[in-house]
mmCIF file of C-alpha atoms in Angstrom:
data_model
loop_
_atom_site.group_PDB
_atom_site.id
_atom_site.type_symbol
_atom_site.label_atom_id
_atom_site.label_comp_id
_atom_site.label_asym_id
_atom_site.label_seq_id
_atom_site.Cartn_x
_atom_site.Cartn_y
_atom_site.Cartn_z
ATOM 1 C CA MET J 1 -21.724 6.425 -20.315
ATOM 2 C CA ARG J 2 -22.338 9.749 -18.576
ATOM 3 C CA LYS J 3 -21.019 8.453 -15.250
ATOM 4 C CA CYS J 4 -17.827 7.175 -17.025
ATOM 5 C CA ALA J 5 -17.296 10.537 -18.646
ATOM 6 C CA PHE J 6 -17.704 12.261 -15.291
ATOM 7 C CA VAL J 7 -15.159 9.966 -13.618
ATOM 8 C CA PHE J 8 -12.789 10.451 -16.495
ATOM 9 C CA LEU J 9 -13.158 14.245 -16.179
ATOM 10 C CA ILE J 10 -12.431 14.103 -12.430
ATOM 11 C CA LEU J 11 -9.366 11.924 -13.023
ATOM 12 C CA PHE J 12 -8.152 14.251 -15.766
ATOM 13 C CA LEU J 13 -8.582 17.305 -13.611
ATOM 14 C CA SER J 14 -6.834 15.653 -10.646
ATOM 15 C CA LEU J 15 -3.949 14.563 -12.783
ATOM 16 C CA SER J 16 -3.541 17.922 -14.483
ATOM 17 C CA SER J 17 -3.772 19.695 -11.112
ATOM 18 C CA TYR J 18 -1.046 17.340 -9.780
ATOM 19 C CA LEU J 19 1.197 17.923 -12.797
ATOM 20 C CA TYR J 20 0.676 21.699 -12.645
ATOM 21 C CA SER J 21 1.497 21.852 -8.925
ATOM 22 C CA GLN J 22 4.709 20.002 -9.558
ATOM 23 C CA LYS J 23 5.904 22.710 -11.946
ATOM 24 C CA SER J 24 5.914 25.585 -9.462
ATOM 25 C CA VAL J 25 8.388 26.420 -6.801
ATOM 26 C CA ASP J 26 7.571 28.728 -3.922
ATOM 27 C CA ILE J 27 10.439 31.201 -3.665
ATOM 28 C CA ASP J 28 10.686 33.745 -0.875
ATOM 29 C CA GLY J 29 10.875 37.135 -2.631
ATOM 30 C CA ARG J 30 13.806 38.187 -0.403
ATOM 31 C CA LEU J 31 15.880 35.346 -1.849
ATOM 32 C CA GLN J 32 14.775 35.791 -5.479
ATOM 33 C CA PRO J 33 17.492 38.409 -6.396
ATOM 34 C CA LEU J 34 20.236 36.127 -5.008
ATOM 35 C CA LEU J 35 18.789 33.143 -6.883
ATOM 36 C CA ASN J 36 18.755 35.211 -10.094
ATOM 37 C CA ASP J 37 22.422 36.122 -9.467
ATOM 38 C CA PHE J 38 23.239 32.461 -8.870
ATOM 39 C CA PHE J 39 21.481 31.435 -12.083
ATOM 40 C CA GLU J 40 23.395 34.148 -14.057
ATOM 41 C CA GLN J 41 26.573 32.442 -12.826
ATOM 42 C CA CYS J 42 25.234 29.063 -13.871
ATOM 43 C CA GLU J 43 24.620 30.386 -17.358
ATOM 44 C CA LYS J 44 28.096 31.939 -17.410
ATOM 45 C CA TYR J 45 29.654 28.553 -16.580
ATOM 46 C CA GLY J 46 27.358 26.586 -18.853
ATOM 47 C CA ILE J 47 25.384 24.841 -16.084
ATOM 48 C CA ASP J 48 21.728 23.954 -16.663
ATOM 49 C CA TYR J 49 19.665 24.557 -13.536
ATOM 50 C CA HIS J 50 16.088 24.215 -14.811
ATOM 51 C CA ALA J 51 15.517 20.560 -13.982
ATOM 52 C CA LYS J 52 16.907 20.871 -10.481
ATOM 53 C CA LEU J 53 14.868 23.985 -9.829
ATOM 54 C CA PHE J 54 11.634 22.094 -10.413
ATOM 55 C CA GLN J 55 12.619 19.296 -8.057
ATOM 56 C CA LEU J 56 12.146 21.781 -5.296
ATOM 57 C CA GLU J 57 8.962 22.641 -3.415
ATOM 58 C CA ASN J 58 10.288 25.863 -1.964
ATOM 59 C CA ILE J 59 13.243 28.168 -1.314
ATOM 60 C CA ASP J 60 12.437 29.932 1.925
ATOM 61 C CA ILE J 61 13.585 31.989 4.822
ATOM 62 C CA VAL J 62 12.568 30.233 8.122
ATOM 63 C CA SER J 63 12.756 30.700 11.856
ATOM 64 C CA SER J 64 12.995 26.946 12.663
ATOM 65 C CA LEU J 65 16.728 26.350 12.197
ATOM 66 C CA PRO J 66 18.773 26.093 15.394
ATOM 67 C CA LEU J 67 20.442 29.306 16.678
ATOM 68 C CA GLU J 68 22.273 27.988 19.738
ATOM 69 C CA GLU J 69 25.893 28.296 20.893
ATOM 70 C CA LYS J 70 27.863 25.662 19.054
ATOM 71 C CA ASN J 71 24.722 24.659 17.119
ATOM 72 C CA THR J 72 23.818 27.494 14.772
ATOM 73 C CA VAL J 73 22.471 26.588 11.315
ATOM 74 C CA LEU J 74 22.133 29.483 8.911
ATOM 75 C CA GLY J 75 21.012 27.383 5.989
ATOM 76 C CA LYS J 76 20.315 23.852 4.880
ATOM 77 C CA VAL J 77 18.901 21.717 2.122
ATOM 78 C CA SER J 78 15.995 19.597 3.322
ATOM 79 C CA ARG J 79 15.180 16.155 1.981
ATOM 80 C CA ASN J 80 11.888 14.351 1.544
ATOM 81 C CA ALA J 81 11.138 10.792 2.675
ATOM 82 C CA SER J 82 12.862 9.333 -0.395
ATOM 83 C CA GLY J 83 16.046 11.276 0.299
ATOM 84 C CA LYS J 84 15.708 13.859 -2.493
ATOM 85 C CA VAL J 85 16.261 17.538 -1.903
ATOM 86 C CA ASN J 86 12.916 19.273 -1.800
ATOM 87 C CA GLN J 87 13.664 22.525 -0.026
ATOM 88 C CA ILE J 88 16.391 25.096 0.440
ATOM 89 C CA LEU J 89 15.963 26.787 3.831
ATOM 90 C CA ILE J 90 17.777 29.900 5.027
ATOM 91 C CA SER J 91 17.591 31.129 8.653
ATOM 92 C CA TRP J 92 16.121 34.541 9.293
ATOM 93 C CA ALA J 93 19.359 35.306 11.226
ATOM 94 C CA ALA J 94 21.354 35.313 7.951
ATOM 95 C CA MET J 95 19.250 38.329 6.924
ATOM 96 C CA LEU J 96 20.855 40.501 9.615
ATOM 97 C CA ASP J 97 23.624 41.268 7.133
ATOM 98 C CA PRO J 98 23.242 41.267 3.324
ATOM 99 C CA GLU J 99 26.748 39.802 2.751
ATOM 100 C CA ILE J 100 26.099 36.894 5.106
ATOM 101 C CA LEU J 101 22.747 36.246 3.475
ATOM 102 C CA LYS J 102 24.470 36.193 0.014
ATOM 103 C CA ILE J 103 27.129 33.758 1.152
ATOM 104 C CA VAL J 104 24.723 31.453 2.941
ATOM 105 C CA ALA J 105 22.317 31.471 -0.029
ATOM 106 C CA PHE J 106 25.064 30.695 -2.515
ATOM 107 C CA HIS J 107 26.327 27.925 -0.222
ATOM 108 C CA GLU J 108 22.951 26.277 -0.073
ATOM 109 C CA PHE J 109 22.189 26.805 -3.768
ATOM 110 C CA ALA J 110 25.552 25.206 -4.619
ATOM 111 C CA HIS J 111 24.657 22.113 -2.591
ATOM 112 C CA HIS J 112 21.559 21.508 -4.742
ATOM 113 C CA PHE J 113 22.309 22.988 -8.117
ATOM 114 C CA LEU J 114 26.035 22.269 -8.358
ATOM 115 C CA ASP J 115 26.214 19.033 -6.242
ATOM 116 C CA CYS J 116 28.867 20.691 -4.018
ATOM 117 C CA LYS J 117 29.950 19.221 -0.731
ATOM 118 C CA HIS J 118 31.706 21.039 2.097
ATOM 119 C CA THR J 119 35.285 21.858 1.329
ATOM 120 C CA CYS J 120 36.556 22.291 4.886
ATOM 121 C CA GLN J 121 35.527 22.643 8.473
ATOM 122 C CA ASP J 122 36.593 26.164 9.276
ATOM 123 C CA CYS J 123 38.005 28.276 6.441
ATOM 124 C CA ASN J 124 37.260 31.312 4.300
ATOM 125 C CA GLU J 125 35.404 29.575 1.456
ATOM 126 C CA ILE J 126 31.764 29.602 0.450
ATOM 127 C CA MET J 127 31.407 25.860 0.947
ATOM 128 C CA ALA J 128 33.005 25.690 4.410
ATOM 129 C CA VAL J 129 31.008 24.024 7.145
ATOM 130 C CA THR J 130 31.640 27.107 9.299
ATOM 131 C CA ASN J 131 33.131 30.328 7.967
ATOM 132 C CA ILE J 132 35.938 31.943 9.935
ATOM 133 C CA SER J 133 35.167 35.274 8.414
ATOM 134 C CA TYR J 134 32.189 36.169 6.241
ATOM 135 C CA PHE J 135 33.893 39.506 5.729
ATOM 136 C CA ALA J 136 36.929 37.873 4.049
ATOM 137 C CA ILE J 137 34.674 35.885 1.757
ATOM 138 C CA ALA J 138 32.636 38.983 0.823
ATOM 139 C CA GLN J 139 35.908 40.944 0.126
ATOM 140 C CA ASP J 140 37.012 38.182 -2.261
ATOM 141 C CA TRP J 141 33.588 37.547 -3.746
ATOM 142 C CA GLU J 142 34.409 37.336 -7.444
ATOM 143 C CA ASN J 143 37.218 34.889 -6.865
ATOM 144 C CA GLN J 144 35.146 32.894 -4.388
ATOM 145 C CA VAL J 145 32.277 32.503 -6.920
ATOM 146 C CA GLU J 146 34.657 31.518 -9.744
ATOM 147 C CA THR J 147 36.283 28.897 -7.477
ATOM 148 C CA LEU J 148 32.900 27.623 -6.355
ATOM 149 C CA PHE J 149 31.650 27.108 -9.885
ATOM 150 C CA LYS J 150 34.869 25.876 -11.474
ATOM 151 C CA THR J 151 35.501 23.286 -8.836
ATOM 152 C CA SER J 152 31.852 22.107 -8.609
ATOM 153 C CA PRO J 153 31.090 18.485 -9.584
ATOM 154 C CA ILE J 154 28.558 19.623 -12.240
ATOM 155 C CA TYR J 155 31.065 21.947 -13.902
ATOM 156 C CA LEU J 156 33.860 19.398 -13.862
ATOM 157 C CA THR J 157 31.613 16.695 -15.301
ATOM 158 C CA ASN J 158 30.401 19.028 -18.041
ATOM 159 C CA ASN J 159 33.916 20.021 -18.975
ATOM 160 C CA LYS J 160 35.284 16.489 -18.765
ATOM 161 C CA ALA J 161 32.739 15.469 -21.358
ATOM 162 C CA GLN J 162 33.907 18.319 -23.648
ATOM 163 C CA THR J 163 37.621 17.690 -23.210
ATOM 164 C CA VAL J 164 39.384 16.651 -26.367
ATOM 165 C CA VAL J 165 42.522 14.549 -26.146
ATOM 166 C CA VAL J 166 45.186 15.427 -28.670
ATOM 167 C CA ASN J 167 47.673 12.753 -29.548
ATOM 168 C CA THR J 168 51.124 14.410 -29.894
ATOM 169 C CA PHE J 169 52.911 11.143 -30.580
ATOM 170 C CA ASN J 170 53.850 10.445 -34.135
#
């Protein structure tokens, strides 16, 4: 009986430790203010982000993304073996300018939290594969953010569900 209780206690502690560890996300403090800003926008547009946040293991600034001519990656979402997003990674190089960091962070956050895909190859939009001018995006920030959220799959799905059809035919 005593041995069974001990085994049960070990199993219980292991399970609770596993469950507890799944409810924390390691977030680099340098990205936390940007993530808070992004979540404020989510709330403004009625987008729940909590469940997706806890799917992540970390949101981090890293030095492992490529920084080569014609192969520079300033940010990416990383997937686990089962194909689910488990990390949002931002290159240290994006930190060289606060505006670039903000744009890259919002871009990567939008991939995960808003289900956004790239909108174009080279253009002045947050969700471009490559940005022609980070300066132009930063100058038009409020409009860029509004467009990002209002055209996101999550926002469109939420609002489609709330759309009421009015029959004007008599």
